[in-house]
Short mmCIF file of C-alpha atoms in Angstrom, two decimals:
data_model
loop_
_atom_site.label_atom_id
_atom_site.label_comp_id
_atom_site.label_asym_id
_atom_site.label_seq_id
_atom_site.Cartn_x
_atom_site.Cartn_y
_atom_site.Cartn_z
CA MET C 209 -0.01 -0.05 0.02
CA LEU C 210 2.72 2.60 0.94
CA ARG C 211 4.57 1.62 -2.31
CA TYR C 212 1.44 2.25 -4.25
CA ILE C 213 0.90 5.74 -2.52
CA ALA C 214 4.58 6.59 -3.27
CA LEU C 215 4.06 5.83 -6.88
CA LEU C 216 0.96 7.86 -6.98
CA LEU C 217 3.01 10.88 -5.44
CA ALA C 218 5.84 10.50 -7.89
CA PHE C 219 3.35 10.52 -10.89
CA ALA C 220 1.59 13.58 -9.53
CA SER C 221 4.84 15.34 -9.09
CA ALA C 222 5.97 14.64 -12.60
CA ALA C 223 2.53 15.60 -14.04
CA LEU C 224 2.69 19.11 -12.27
CA GLY C 225 6.26 19.67 -13.81
CA GLN C 226 8.13 19.41 -10.52
CA VAL C 227 11.68 18.32 -10.50
CA ALA C 228 12.74 15.77 -7.89
CA PRO C 229 15.42 16.91 -5.75
CA TYR C 230 18.92 15.67 -6.32
CA ALA C 231 19.36 12.41 -4.57
CA LYS C 232 23.06 12.95 -3.63
CA SER C 233 22.75 16.60 -2.61
CA GLU C 234 23.15 15.89 1.06
CA LYS C 235 26.40 13.93 0.26
CA ALA C 236 27.66 16.60 -1.97
CA ASP C 237 26.92 19.33 0.61
CA ARG C 238 28.38 17.40 3.40
CA THR C 239 31.43 16.64 1.66
CA ALA C 240 31.99 20.41 0.37
CA SER C 241 31.14 21.71 3.88
CA VAL C 242 33.98 19.60 5.33
CA GLU C 243 36.61 20.63 3.00
CA ILE C 244 35.57 24.33 3.07
CA GLU C 245 35.51 24.38 6.88
CA LYS C 246 38.92 22.70 6.95
CA GLN C 247 40.53 25.28 4.49
CA GLN C 248 38.64 28.13 6.26
CA LEU C 249 37.45 29.66 3.02
CA VAL C 250 35.67 32.93 3.29
CA GLY C 251 33.29 32.52 0.34
CA THR C 252 32.81 29.72 -1.98
CA ALA C 253 30.37 28.45 -4.73
CA VAL C 254 30.08 24.92 -5.57
CA ILE C 255 28.12 23.38 -8.32
CA VAL C 256 27.50 19.74 -9.35
CA ILE C 257 26.77 18.45 -12.85
CA ASP C 258 25.25 14.96 -13.11
CA ASP C 259 23.78 13.15 -15.95
CA GLY C 260 25.01 15.98 -18.16
CA LYS C 261 23.16 18.76 -16.31
CA VAL C 262 23.28 21.11 -13.36
CA VAL C 263 21.68 19.37 -10.51
CA TRP C 264 22.86 21.09 -7.35
CA SER C 265 24.34 24.40 -6.34
CA LYS C 266 25.23 26.10 -3.12
CA GLY C 267 26.99 29.22 -1.99
CA TYR C 268 29.07 29.00 1.24
CA GLY C 269 30.18 31.96 3.22
CA TYR C 270 30.67 35.62 2.00
CA ALA C 271 31.38 37.29 -1.23
CA ASP C 272 32.11 40.43 1.12
CA GLN C 273 32.57 39.41 4.61
CA GLU C 274 32.67 42.92 5.99
CA LYS C 275 29.34 43.92 4.40
CA LYS C 276 27.96 40.36 5.09
CA ILE C 277 27.16 39.86 1.50
CA THR C 278 26.79 36.11 0.95
CA VAL C 279 27.93 34.01 -1.94
CA ASP C 280 25.39 33.32 -4.62
CA PRO C 281 26.38 30.72 -7.33
CA ALA C 282 24.08 32.48 -9.90
CA THR C 283 25.31 36.13 -9.20
CA THR C 284 28.50 36.51 -7.36
CA GLN C 285 31.32 37.29 -9.97
CA PHE C 286 34.45 35.34 -9.47
CA ARG C 287 37.53 35.64 -11.47
CA TRP C 288 38.16 32.47 -13.65
CA ALA C 289 41.91 33.07 -13.70
CA SER C 290 43.63 30.14 -15.71
CA ILE C 291 40.37 28.54 -16.54
CA SER C 292 40.24 31.08 -19.32
CA LYS C 293 42.85 28.91 -21.05
CA PRO C 294 40.38 26.12 -22.00
CA VAL C 295 38.08 28.95 -23.39
CA THR C 296 40.98 29.99 -25.63
CA ALA C 297 41.65 26.50 -26.69
CA ILE C 298 38.05 25.72 -27.63
CA VAL C 299 37.89 28.68 -29.86
CA ALA C 300 41.24 27.80 -31.58
CA LEU C 301 40.04 24.18 -32.06
CA GLN C 302 36.72 25.45 -33.53
CA LEU C 303 38.65 27.54 -36.00
CA ALA C 304 40.80 24.49 -36.88
CA GLU C 305 37.66 22.27 -37.33
CA LYS C 306 36.51 24.94 -39.88
CA GLY C 307 39.79 24.90 -41.65
CA LEU C 308 40.54 28.61 -40.75
CA LEU C 309 43.35 27.81 -38.40
CA ASP C 310 46.18 25.31 -39.14
CA LEU C 311 47.40 24.20 -35.73
CA ASP C 312 50.81 23.22 -37.34
CA ALA C 313 51.65 26.39 -39.17
CA ASP C 314 54.24 28.88 -37.86
CA VAL C 315 52.21 31.23 -35.51
CA ARG C 316 54.07 34.24 -37.46
CA THR C 317 51.89 33.27 -40.33
CA TYR C 318 48.91 34.85 -38.43
CA VAL C 319 50.75 37.11 -36.09
CA PRO C 320 53.89 38.73 -37.71
CA GLU C 321 54.05 41.09 -35.01
CA PHE C 322 55.54 38.22 -32.96
CA PRO C 323 59.38 38.22 -33.49
CA GLU C 324 61.27 35.55 -35.11
CA LYS C 325 62.69 33.14 -32.52
CA ASP C 326 64.99 31.00 -34.67
CA ALA C 327 62.37 28.27 -34.29
CA LYS C 328 59.05 27.56 -35.59
CA ILE C 329 56.21 27.95 -33.16
CA THR C 330 52.76 26.36 -33.68
CA ALA C 331 49.23 26.75 -32.21
CA ARG C 332 49.33 23.08 -31.32
CA GLN C 333 52.43 23.80 -29.18
CA LEU C 334 51.01 26.57 -27.60
CA LEU C 335 47.82 24.66 -26.83
CA CYS C 336 49.88 22.05 -24.71
CA HIS C 337 52.42 24.44 -23.29
CA GLN C 338 55.34 23.03 -25.38
CA ALA C 339 56.31 26.11 -27.35
CA GLY C 340 59.08 27.24 -24.97
CA ILE C 341 57.36 30.52 -24.06
CA VAL C 342 58.12 32.01 -20.81
CA HIS C 343 55.71 32.04 -17.89
CA TYR C 344 55.96 34.51 -15.04
CA ASP C 345 59.03 33.56 -13.03
CA ASN C 346 60.63 30.54 -14.78
CA GLY C 347 62.81 32.69 -17.20
CA LYS C 348 63.61 36.27 -18.28
CA VAL C 349 60.44 38.24 -19.27
CA VAL C 350 61.31 41.21 -21.56
CA ARG C 351 58.61 43.79 -21.90
CA THR C 352 58.73 45.97 -25.03
CA GLU C 353 58.73 49.64 -23.88
CA LYS C 354 56.73 51.95 -25.80
CA LYS C 355 54.00 54.69 -25.23
CA TYR C 356 50.50 54.03 -25.98
CA THR C 357 47.69 56.65 -26.86
CA GLU C 358 44.79 54.38 -25.95
CA ALA C 359 43.61 54.28 -22.49
CA HIS C 360 43.59 50.28 -22.27
CA PRO C 361 45.89 49.26 -24.96
CA PHE C 362 46.25 45.61 -23.87
CA ALA C 363 42.61 45.07 -24.39
CA ASP C 364 43.67 44.30 -28.00
CA VAL C 365 45.26 40.88 -27.69
CA ILE C 366 47.93 41.75 -30.39
CA THR C 367 49.12 44.81 -28.44
CA ALA C 368 49.26 42.65 -25.36
CA LEU C 369 52.02 40.71 -26.92
CA ASP C 370 54.20 43.61 -25.92
CA THR C 371 54.10 42.38 -22.41
CA PHE C 372 56.49 39.50 -23.23
CA LYS C 373 57.10 38.97 -27.04
CA GLU C 374 60.87 40.03 -26.82
CA SER C 375 61.62 37.37 -24.13
CA PRO C 376 63.91 34.56 -25.11
CA LEU C 377 62.51 31.08 -25.47
CA LEU C 378 62.98 28.56 -22.47
CA SER C 379 63.65 25.77 -24.76
CA VAL C 380 63.29 24.48 -28.41
CA PRO C 381 59.56 24.28 -29.31
CA GLY C 382 58.44 20.71 -28.68
CA GLU C 383 61.17 19.62 -26.55
CA LYS C 384 59.89 20.50 -23.01
CA TYR C 385 56.59 21.22 -21.23
CA ALA C 386 56.39 24.55 -19.50
CA TYR C 387 53.19 25.65 -18.39
CA THR C 388 52.75 29.43 -19.58
CA THR C 389 50.04 32.12 -19.49
CA HIS C 390 52.02 34.18 -22.08
CA GLY C 391 51.87 31.32 -24.47
CA TYR C 392 47.96 31.64 -24.37
CA ILE C 393 48.16 35.46 -24.84
CA LEU C 394 49.91 34.55 -28.19
CA LEU C 395 47.41 31.84 -28.95
CA SER C 396 44.56 34.46 -28.40
CA ALA C 397 46.40 36.81 -31.05
CA VAL C 398 46.54 33.92 -33.40
CA VAL C 399 42.76 33.16 -32.85
CA GLN C 400 41.93 36.82 -33.51
CA ARG C 401 43.73 36.79 -36.91
CA ALA C 402 42.65 33.39 -37.92
CA GLY C 403 39.13 34.21 -37.08
CA LYS C 404 39.16 37.73 -38.46
CA GLU C 405 37.37 39.17 -35.47
CA LYS C 406 38.34 40.62 -32.07
CA PHE C 407 39.15 37.68 -29.81
CA ALA C 408 36.73 38.67 -27.05
CA ASP C 409 34.02 38.88 -29.67
CA GLN C 410 34.82 35.38 -30.88
CA VAL C 411 34.53 33.98 -27.40
CA GLN C 412 31.23 35.63 -26.86
CA SER C 413 29.73 34.34 -30.17
CA ARG C 414 31.18 31.01 -30.25
CA ILE C 415 30.98 30.07 -26.62
CA ALA C 416 29.12 32.33 -24.32
CA LYS C 417 26.07 33.07 -26.40
CA PRO C 418 25.56 29.43 -27.60
CA LEU C 419 25.64 28.22 -23.89
CA SER C 420 23.56 31.20 -22.43
CA MET C 421 26.49 32.29 -20.21
CA SER C 422 25.01 35.64 -19.72
CA GLY C 423 27.31 36.79 -16.86
CA PHE C 424 30.58 35.77 -18.62
CA ARG C 425 32.74 38.64 -19.61
CA PRO C 426 36.39 40.01 -19.91
CA ASP C 427 37.52 40.99 -16.26
CA TYR C 428 38.10 44.60 -17.30
CA ASP C 429 38.85 46.64 -14.13
CA TRP C 430 37.62 49.94 -15.75
CA GLU C 431 34.21 48.51 -16.27
CA ASN C 432 31.45 48.39 -13.73
CA ILE C 433 30.84 44.66 -12.96
CA PRO C 434 28.28 44.19 -10.48
CA ASN C 435 28.57 41.69 -7.56
CA ARG C 436 32.29 41.21 -7.83
CA ALA C 437 33.68 38.94 -5.07
CA VAL C 438 36.09 40.70 -2.72
CA GLY C 439 39.32 38.83 -2.37
CA TYR C 440 41.01 37.69 0.82
CA THR C 441 44.44 36.85 1.78
CA ARG C 442 45.86 34.91 4.82
CA LYS C 443 49.04 35.31 6.76
CA GLU C 444 49.52 32.43 9.20
CA THR C 445 45.96 32.56 10.86
CA LYS C 446 44.99 36.14 10.01
CA ILE C 447 42.54 36.69 7.16
CA SER C 448 42.62 40.03 5.47
CA ARG C 449 40.54 41.81 2.63
CA ARG C 450 42.72 42.36 -0.43
CA PRO C 451 42.59 46.03 -1.41
CA ASP C 452 41.50 46.52 -5.06
CA GLU C 453 44.71 48.35 -5.89
CA LYS C 454 46.66 45.37 -4.97
CA ALA C 455 44.59 43.08 -7.36
CA PRO C 456 46.28 43.95 -10.70
CA ASP C 457 44.33 44.60 -13.88
CA VAL C 458 44.29 41.27 -15.86
CA SER C 459 42.96 42.58 -19.23
CA TRP C 460 46.47 41.95 -20.81
CA LYS C 461 46.12 38.31 -20.26
CA LEU C 462 42.63 37.77 -21.46
CA GLY C 463 43.17 34.55 -23.33
CA GLY C 464 45.22 33.10 -20.44
CA GLY C 465 43.53 34.33 -17.22
CA GLY C 466 41.39 37.31 -17.90
CA TYR C 467 37.60 36.27 -17.60
CA THR C 468 35.06 36.62 -14.81
CA SER C 469 31.44 35.26 -14.22
CA PRO C 470 29.19 33.58 -11.75
CA ALA C 471 29.72 29.90 -10.97
CA THR C 472 26.70 28.97 -12.99
CA ASP C 473 28.47 30.27 -16.15
CA LEU C 474 31.38 28.15 -15.39
CA ALA C 475 29.06 25.12 -14.91
CA ALA C 476 27.19 25.95 -18.25
CA PHE C 477 30.68 25.71 -19.82
CA GLY C 478 31.14 22.43 -18.36
CA VAL C 479 27.78 21.12 -19.44
CA GLY C 480 28.46 22.32 -22.94
CA LEU C 481 31.60 20.33 -23.00
CA ILE C 482 29.99 17.21 -21.73
CA LYS C 483 27.12 17.42 -24.11
CA HIS C 484 29.51 18.07 -27.13
CA LYS C 485 28.05 21.39 -27.85
CA LEU C 486 31.30 23.19 -28.61
CA VAL C 487 33.47 21.01 -30.75
CA SER C 488 33.19 17.40 -32.22
CA GLU C 489 33.71 14.38 -30.35
CA LYS C 490 36.89 13.74 -32.25
CA THR C 491 38.30 17.06 -31.30
CA GLU C 492 37.32 16.33 -27.61
CA LYS C 493 39.20 13.20 -27.74
CA LEU C 494 42.24 15.05 -29.13
CA MET C 495 42.11 17.82 -26.52
CA TRP C 496 41.52 15.45 -23.72
CA THR C 497 44.39 13.15 -24.62
CA ALA C 498 47.67 13.54 -22.77
CA THR C 499 50.38 14.92 -24.92
CA LYS C 500 54.17 14.06 -25.12
CA VAL C 501 57.05 16.11 -25.66
CA LYS C 502 59.73 15.11 -28.37
CA ASP C 503 61.41 11.83 -27.59
CA ALA C 504 59.65 11.48 -24.25
CA LYS C 505 58.49 7.88 -23.09
CA THR C 506 55.75 9.13 -20.79
CA ALA C 507 53.11 11.79 -21.38
CA THR C 508 52.50 14.86 -19.61
CA ASN C 509 49.23 15.70 -17.49
CA TYR C 510 48.04 18.16 -20.04
CA GLY C 511 46.05 17.70 -23.36
CA LEU C 512 45.18 20.65 -25.54
CA GLY C 513 44.03 23.42 -23.17
CA PHE C 514 42.89 21.02 -20.49
CA GLY C 515 44.72 19.26 -17.54
CA LEU C 516 44.08 15.45 -16.88
CA GLY C 517 44.11 13.62 -13.68
CA THR C 518 42.41 11.18 -11.31
CA THR C 519 40.68 11.70 -8.05
CA PRO C 520 41.65 10.04 -4.86
CA GLY C 521 38.76 7.67 -5.41
CA GLY C 522 39.77 6.64 -8.94
CA VAL C 523 37.74 8.91 -11.13
CA LYS C 524 39.48 10.13 -14.26
CA TRP C 525 38.81 13.79 -14.94
CA VAL C 526 39.61 16.51 -17.36
CA GLY C 527 39.48 20.32 -16.43
CA HIS C 528 41.45 23.15 -15.18
CA THR C 529 42.38 25.08 -12.15
CA GLY C 530 42.85 28.88 -11.75
CA SER C 531 45.02 30.89 -9.31
CA GLN C 532 45.13 34.62 -9.13
CA GLU C 533 44.60 37.62 -6.95
CA LYS C 534 41.03 37.50 -5.39
CA THR C 535 40.33 33.93 -6.68
CA ARG C 536 41.09 30.16 -6.73
CA THR C 537 39.03 28.23 -9.07
CA CYS C 538 38.43 24.52 -10.44
CA LEU C 539 36.46 22.91 -13.17
CA ILE C 540 36.63 19.03 -13.28
CA LEU C 541 34.70 16.90 -15.53
CA ASP C 542 34.11 13.19 -15.75
CA PRO C 543 32.82 13.10 -19.45
CA LYS C 544 32.35 9.25 -19.38
CA GLY C 545 30.14 9.46 -16.25
CA GLN C 546 28.48 12.80 -17.40
CA ARG C 547 29.41 14.39 -14.20
CA GLY C 548 31.41 17.35 -13.09
CA VAL C 549 32.11 19.98 -10.16
CA VAL C 550 32.72 23.65 -10.20
CA VAL C 551 34.40 25.34 -7.21
CA MET C 552 35.15 28.95 -7.00
CA THR C 553 36.34 30.85 -4.06
CA ASN C 554 37.59 34.24 -3.13
CA SER C 555 40.08 33.07 -0.63
CA GLU C 556 43.61 33.09 -2.18
CA TRP C 557 45.04 30.21 -0.03
CA GLY C 558 42.29 28.00 -1.00
CA GLU C 559 42.72 24.59 -2.67
CA PRO C 560 39.48 24.32 -4.83
CA LYS C 561 40.69 21.11 -6.53
CA THR C 562 40.71 19.27 -3.16
CA VAL C 563 37.05 20.37 -2.77
CA ALA C 564 36.07 19.39 -6.30
CA THR C 565 37.66 15.93 -6.36
CA ALA C 566 36.27 15.08 -2.97
CA VAL C 567 32.68 16.01 -4.33
CA LEU C 568 33.18 14.16 -7.43
CA ASP C 569 34.19 11.19 -5.60
CA ALA C 570 31.26 11.54 -3.33
CA ILE C 571 28.52 11.55 -6.04
CA LYS C 572 30.09 8.78 -8.24
#
């Protein structure tokens, strides 16, 4: 009799268009809460993707602790930091699918403003961090000294090359893996020229608009972006608010770490990937396969624009993390299981991947 009543209730709920609550929400919440408390994070957004769709989300703590503004996954703006790199990779690979970008051509074919380096550099090498381009502190960064008449010159990804283009290569392209944000600035310039449209506009038309990522935008500090999360730092046990003037403008590295959005938009990006809405399954397999450097016997833990790993519980994932002033972020996806987790926090000491992998294990 009880079973009959339960079936009737379930049928009535479906008839009224009600969505059943996510069965693993308590498990996800409990797991996230434990990790967030352990790390003493000020504000965090967590979103779970299951069966290829967003099924649960929650904001923890404060977007602005002093003003008691709580985190809302749908409205609080977090910097994406380096999760901007997969966005750049997707647009590049879309252009490649259309025959507009040759991944193995010399990048100077598209961007002659980039100086000759006595070695051919390709978009494919940039995608997997094997082009020998310097990062922040792993080699000498040489900035082109010049005066600009524009108020924000580096909003143009071609001009942004001036921040590093004179730097010597770390190694011969293809011989070593060396993670580099500057390499993705160069890739964004290649995308702009190959797609014959501003890089930021291509990202909007090719990714944000199709996936209804309405809050996703370049993190331009001269624009009024409502609901920005305040950043927090920690020294020993003391947590402090990061002053805005000590959170540098990131417009110069748009393709490598310059986007912002609510966590729901990052989740929409993850769903779009799982549901094959952005590139073909063939291209997805390519970008989610670990790459090797020349003559290496073992592969790196990076594909084309995406990191690769395994959770403590044995779930293989693809995704990316981000680390920047005011933010720490993580998107991990289990494409085979149609699952994923988004974690975004305003606590600079945070380890969002630890939260994300724990939650992904909890819902498997």
